[in-house]
Amino acid sequence: MIDPEQYLPIELFTTVVSFLNPKELATCAQVNTGWCDAATDKSVWQIKCKNLWADKKYVSPQLQHQMTENPRQAYKDSLNDCKRAYVTMEELCGFTWNFRFKESAGYHWTENDPWWQGKSPIQMKFLENGQTIDNFWQNHGRAIADRRWRFIERAAGRAGPTGSFIQVNNFPPYVVSRTKDWGFVMQSCWVVYTSFPMPPLGQCPALEDEALEITTEVMRSEAMMYNIGVEFPGQDNNGHITLLQLFAQLHQNGVIFDDNDMDDEDEDDMDQNDDEDADVEEP
């Protein structure tokens, strides 16, 4: 069998090898030193990176820089990084996020949402000082200081690394996920953010309400807490708002009463009635 590596100029042989897929390149690298050099050549893996990343929504700057020095490792690392369902501070504050309401937010919100009216979605920036700015709400009387964001540890019955969950004020938190083409999505039971241009209504089934996993059922506790104006409570180690914590928050805010409260009130009423009766009986 003729070994092409023995007859072709190294540049031409490397070019031929570059058409192989990564699995085939791994096999070629085990043939001999010449094949290994061609299969691990920077130019081969730079092509692989560019082809892999060509249609992706996001590849981190670190990976793009790594491609110049170690493209083979950058290729491998990018396949792991695309599964990362959390954002760094730099990413959260670096993107211009596209925003829309879900239908579950209610007609009052969707009728004023440009995306639902066939227009470009609202755009929002998260600032490193904890504030947010946008191109819509500020024009409707909402000041920057009205909305402040923070990382939280758990939401929607799940936990994750820092950057997995973001909360603005006391709204139901946003859960971070990735699309198949490596874009970031943040969503709560009522809203959706994308780190990339948001497709118009009906053009991307994967981003329609029916396909999104964070629903009012998943965030029932968080939605209820917001609706009754109660501060977002702590959670257990699995990311759940416990019944005890929920009861304590509701009780603290005067939304519900326990038996002791009712007994105390009854006793106070009885004492007051006794005093009134005593006053009447006095001559």
PDB file of N, CA, C and O in Angstrom, residues 122-153:
ATOM      1  N   ILE A 122     -37.859  44.152  22.767  1.00  0.00           N
ATOM      2  CA  ILE A 122     -37.202  45.064  23.706  1.00  0.00           C
ATOM      3  C   ILE A 122     -35.762  44.600  23.909  1.00  0.00           C
ATOM      4  O   ILE A 122     -35.485  43.403  23.961  1.00  0.00           O
ATOM      5  N   GLN A 123     -34.839  45.544  24.015  1.00  0.00           N
ATOM      6  CA  GLN A 123     -33.451  45.211  24.274  1.00  0.00           C
ATOM      7  C   GLN A 123     -33.037  45.746  25.635  1.00  0.00           C
ATOM      8  O   GLN A 123     -33.415  46.852  26.017  1.00  0.00           O
ATOM      9  N   MET A 124     -32.267  44.942  26.350  1.00  0.00           N
ATOM     10  CA  MET A 124     -31.890  45.284  27.722  1.00  0.00           C
ATOM     11  C   MET A 124     -30.424  44.987  27.965  1.00  0.00           C
ATOM     12  O   MET A 124     -29.863  44.026  27.427  1.00  0.00           O
ATOM     13  N   LYS A 125     -29.797  45.820  28.785  1.00  0.00           N
ATOM     14  CA  LYS A 125     -28.422  45.607  29.225  1.00  0.00           C
ATOM     15  C   LYS A 125     -28.404  45.457  30.745  1.00  0.00           C
ATOM     16  O   LYS A 125     -29.099  46.179  31.469  1.00  0.00           O
ATOM     17  N   PHE A 126     -27.616  44.499  31.216  1.00  0.00           N
ATOM     18  CA  PHE A 126     -27.370  44.330  32.638  1.00  0.00           C
ATOM     19  C   PHE A 126     -26.018  44.987  32.942  1.00  0.00           C
ATOM     20  O   PHE A 126     -25.018  44.646  32.312  1.00  0.00           O
ATOM     21  N   LEU A 127     -26.006  45.904  33.871  1.00  0.00           N
ATOM     22  CA  LEU A 127     -24.790  46.637  34.195  1.00  0.00           C
ATOM     23  C   LEU A 127     -24.082  46.021  35.394  1.00  0.00           C
ATOM     24  O   LEU A 127     -24.718  45.429  36.269  1.00  0.00           O
ATOM     25  N   GLU A 128     -22.773  46.172  35.447  1.00  0.00           N
ATOM     26  CA  GLU A 128     -21.994  45.563  36.519  1.00  0.00           C
ATOM     27  C   GLU A 128     -22.327  46.146  37.883  1.00  0.00           C
ATOM     28  O   GLU A 128     -22.054  45.518  38.913  1.00  0.00           O
ATOM     29  N   ASN A 129     -22.904  47.346  37.924  1.00  0.00           N
ATOM     30  CA  ASN A 129     -23.282  47.941  39.211  1.00  0.00           C
ATOM     31  C   ASN A 129     -24.627  47.435  39.720  1.00  0.00           C
ATOM     32  O   ASN A 129     -25.145  47.911  40.729  1.00  0.00           O
ATOM     33  N   GLY A 130     -25.213  46.452  39.013  1.00  0.00           N
ATOM     34  CA  GLY A 130     -26.468  45.859  39.458  1.00  0.00           C
ATOM     35  C   GLY A 130     -27.708  46.484  38.865  1.00  0.00           C
ATOM     36  O   GLY A 130     -28.818  46.018  39.126  1.00  0.00           O
ATOM     37  N   GLN A 131     -27.537  47.515  38.048  1.00  0.00           N
ATOM     38  CA  GLN A 131     -28.683  48.154  37.418  1.00  0.00           C
ATOM     39  C   GLN A 131     -28.937  47.553  36.037  1.00  0.00           C
ATOM     40  O   GLN A 131     -28.122  46.792  35.510  1.00  0.00           O
ATOM     41  N   THR A 132     -30.075  47.878  35.460  1.00  0.00           N
ATOM     42  CA  THR A 132     -30.394  47.485  34.089  1.00  0.00           C
ATOM     43  C   THR A 132     -30.867  48.714  33.323  1.00  0.00           C
ATOM     44  O   THR A 132     -31.427  49.646  33.897  1.00  0.00           O
ATOM     45  N   ILE A 133     -30.615  48.710  32.022  1.00  0.00           N
ATOM     46  CA  ILE A 133     -31.129  49.749  31.145  1.00  0.00           C
ATOM     47  C   ILE A 133     -31.754  49.078  29.927  1.00  0.00           C
ATOM     48  O   ILE A 133     -31.418  47.939  29.593  1.00  0.00           O
ATOM     49  N   ASP A 134     -32.685  49.769  29.293  1.00  0.00           N
ATOM     50  CA  ASP A 134     -33.354  49.188  28.135  1.00  0.00           C
ATOM     51  C   ASP A 134     -33.812  50.294  27.199  1.00  0.00           C
ATOM     52  O   ASP A 134     -33.656  51.475  27.484  1.00  0.00           O
ATOM     53  N   ASN A 135     -34.350  49.881  26.054  1.00  0.00           N
ATOM     54  CA  ASN A 135     -34.804  50.839  25.049  1.00  0.00           C
ATOM     55  C   ASN A 135     -36.321  50.967  25.023  1.00  0.00           C
ATOM     56  O   ASN A 135     -36.878  51.465  24.057  1.00  0.00           O
ATOM     57  N   PHE A 136     -36.981  50.507  26.090  1.00  0.00           N
ATOM     58  CA  PHE A 136     -38.442  50.517  26.084  1.00  0.00           C
ATOM     59  C   PHE A 136     -39.028  51.071  27.378  1.00  0.00           C
ATOM     60  O   PHE A 136     -39.711  52.095  27.381  1.00  0.00           O
ATOM     61  N   TRP A 137     -38.714  50.416  28.511  1.00  0.00           N
ATOM     62  CA  TRP A 137     -39.358  50.794  29.761  1.00  0.00           C
ATOM     63  C   TRP A 137     -38.973  52.193  30.196  1.00  0.00           C
ATOM     64  O   TRP A 137     -39.780  52.904  30.798  1.00  0.00           O
ATOM     65  N   GLN A 138     -37.715  52.608  29.899  1.00  0.00           N
ATOM     66  CA  GLN A 138     -37.315  53.950  30.289  1.00  0.00           C
ATOM     67  C   GLN A 138     -38.147  55.015  29.572  1.00  0.00           C
ATOM     68  O   GLN A 138     -38.330  56.115  30.078  1.00  0.00           O
ATOM     69  N   ASN A 139     -38.622  54.658  28.382  1.00  0.00           N
ATOM     70  CA  ASN A 139     -39.473  55.592  27.651  1.00  0.00           C
ATOM     71  C   ASN A 139     -40.917  55.562  28.129  1.00  0.00           C
ATOM     72  O   ASN A 139     -41.765  56.285  27.624  1.00  0.00           O
ATOM     73  N   HIS A 140     -41.187  54.669  29.101  1.00  0.00           N
ATOM     74  CA  HIS A 140     -42.535  54.563  29.650  1.00  0.00           C
ATOM     75  C   HIS A 140     -42.536  54.868  31.149  1.00  0.00           C
ATOM     76  O   HIS A 140     -43.308  54.301  31.922  1.00  0.00           O
ATOM     77  N   GLY A 141     -41.597  55.739  31.551  1.00  0.00           N
ATOM     78  CA  GLY A 141     -41.618  56.233  32.928  1.00  0.00           C
ATOM     79  C   GLY A 141     -40.955  55.356  33.954  1.00  0.00           C
ATOM     80  O   GLY A 141     -41.132  55.558  35.155  1.00  0.00           O
ATOM     81  N   ARG A 142     -40.159  54.350  33.522  1.00  0.00           N
ATOM     82  CA  ARG A 142     -39.476  53.488  34.488  1.00  0.00           C
ATOM     83  C   ARG A 142     -38.007  53.913  34.584  1.00  0.00           C
ATOM     84  O   ARG A 142     -37.286  53.862  33.598  1.00  0.00           O
ATOM     85  N   ALA A 143     -37.565  54.330  35.751  1.00  0.00           N
ATOM     86  CA  ALA A 143     -36.186  54.765  35.935  1.00  0.00           C
ATOM     87  C   ALA A 143     -35.246  53.577  36.034  1.00  0.00           C
ATOM     88  O   ALA A 143     -35.658  52.467  36.357  1.00  0.00           O
ATOM     89  N   ILE A 144     -33.948  53.836  35.775  1.00  0.00           N
ATOM     90  CA  ILE A 144     -32.949  52.770  35.850  1.00  0.00           C
ATOM     91  C   ILE A 144     -32.939  52.124  37.235  1.00  0.00           C
ATOM     92  O   ILE A 144     -32.870  50.908  37.379  1.00  0.00           O
ATOM     93  N   ALA A 145     -33.034  52.959  38.262  1.00  0.00           N
ATOM     94  CA  ALA A 145     -32.947  52.441  39.634  1.00  0.00           C
ATOM     95  C   ALA A 145     -34.129  51.559  40.008  1.00  0.00           C
ATOM     96  O   ALA A 145     -34.108  50.891  41.033  1.00  0.00           O
ATOM     97  N   ASP A 146     -35.161  51.532  39.179  1.00  0.00           N
ATOM     98  CA  ASP A 146     -36.338  50.718  39.486  1.00  0.00           C
ATOM     99  C   ASP A 146     -36.054  49.228  39.396  1.00  0.00           C
ATOM    100  O   ASP A 146     -36.767  48.430  39.979  1.00  0.00           O
ATOM    101  N   ARG A 147     -35.038  48.855  38.631  1.00  0.00           N
ATOM    102  CA  ARG A 147     -34.785  47.431  38.403  1.00  0.00           C
ATOM    103  C   ARG A 147     -33.317  47.112  38.686  1.00  0.00           C
ATOM    104  O   ARG A 147     -32.440  47.603  37.987  1.00  0.00           O
ATOM    105  N   ARG A 148     -33.094  46.262  39.666  1.00  0.00           N
ATOM    106  CA  ARG A 148     -31.738  45.859  40.023  1.00  0.00           C
ATOM    107  C   ARG A 148     -31.651  44.337  39.976  1.00  0.00           C
ATOM    108  O   ARG A 148     -32.556  43.644  40.420  1.00  0.00           O
ATOM    109  N   TRP A 149     -30.540  43.832  39.466  1.00  0.00           N
ATOM    110  CA  TRP A 149     -30.380  42.394  39.291  1.00  0.00           C
ATOM    111  C   TRP A 149     -29.346  41.860  40.286  1.00  0.00           C
ATOM    112  O   TRP A 149     -28.516  42.583  40.813  1.00  0.00           O
ATOM    113  N   ARG A 150     -29.414  40.549  40.485  1.00  0.00           N
ATOM    114  CA  ARG A 150     -28.444  39.854  41.331  1.00  0.00           C
ATOM    115  C   ARG A 150     -28.411  38.389  40.946  1.00  0.00           C
ATOM    116  O   ARG A 150     -29.388  37.840  40.438  1.00  0.00           O
ATOM    117  N   PHE A 151     -27.274  37.741  41.184  1.00  0.00           N
ATOM    118  CA  PHE A 151     -27.180  36.293  41.052  1.00  0.00           C
ATOM    119  C   PHE A 151     -27.796  35.663  42.298  1.00  0.00           C
ATOM    120  O   PHE A 151     -27.571  36.137  43.418  1.00  0.00           O
ATOM    121  N   ILE A 152     -28.544  34.592  42.113  1.00  0.00           N
ATOM    122  CA  ILE A 152     -29.024  33.809  43.249  1.00  0.00           C
ATOM    123  C   ILE A 152     -28.610  32.355  43.045  1.00  0.00           C
ATOM    124  O   ILE A 152     -28.237  31.957  41.925  1.00  0.00           O
ATOM    125  N   GLU A 153     -28.685  31.573  44.099  1.00  0.00           N
ATOM    126  CA  GLU A 153     -28.132  30.217  44.066  1.00  0.00           C
ATOM    127  C   GLU A 153     -29.094  29.172  43.530  1.00  0.00           C
ATOM    128  O   GLU A 153     -28.668  28.159  42.968  1.00  0.00           O
TER     129      GLU A 153
END
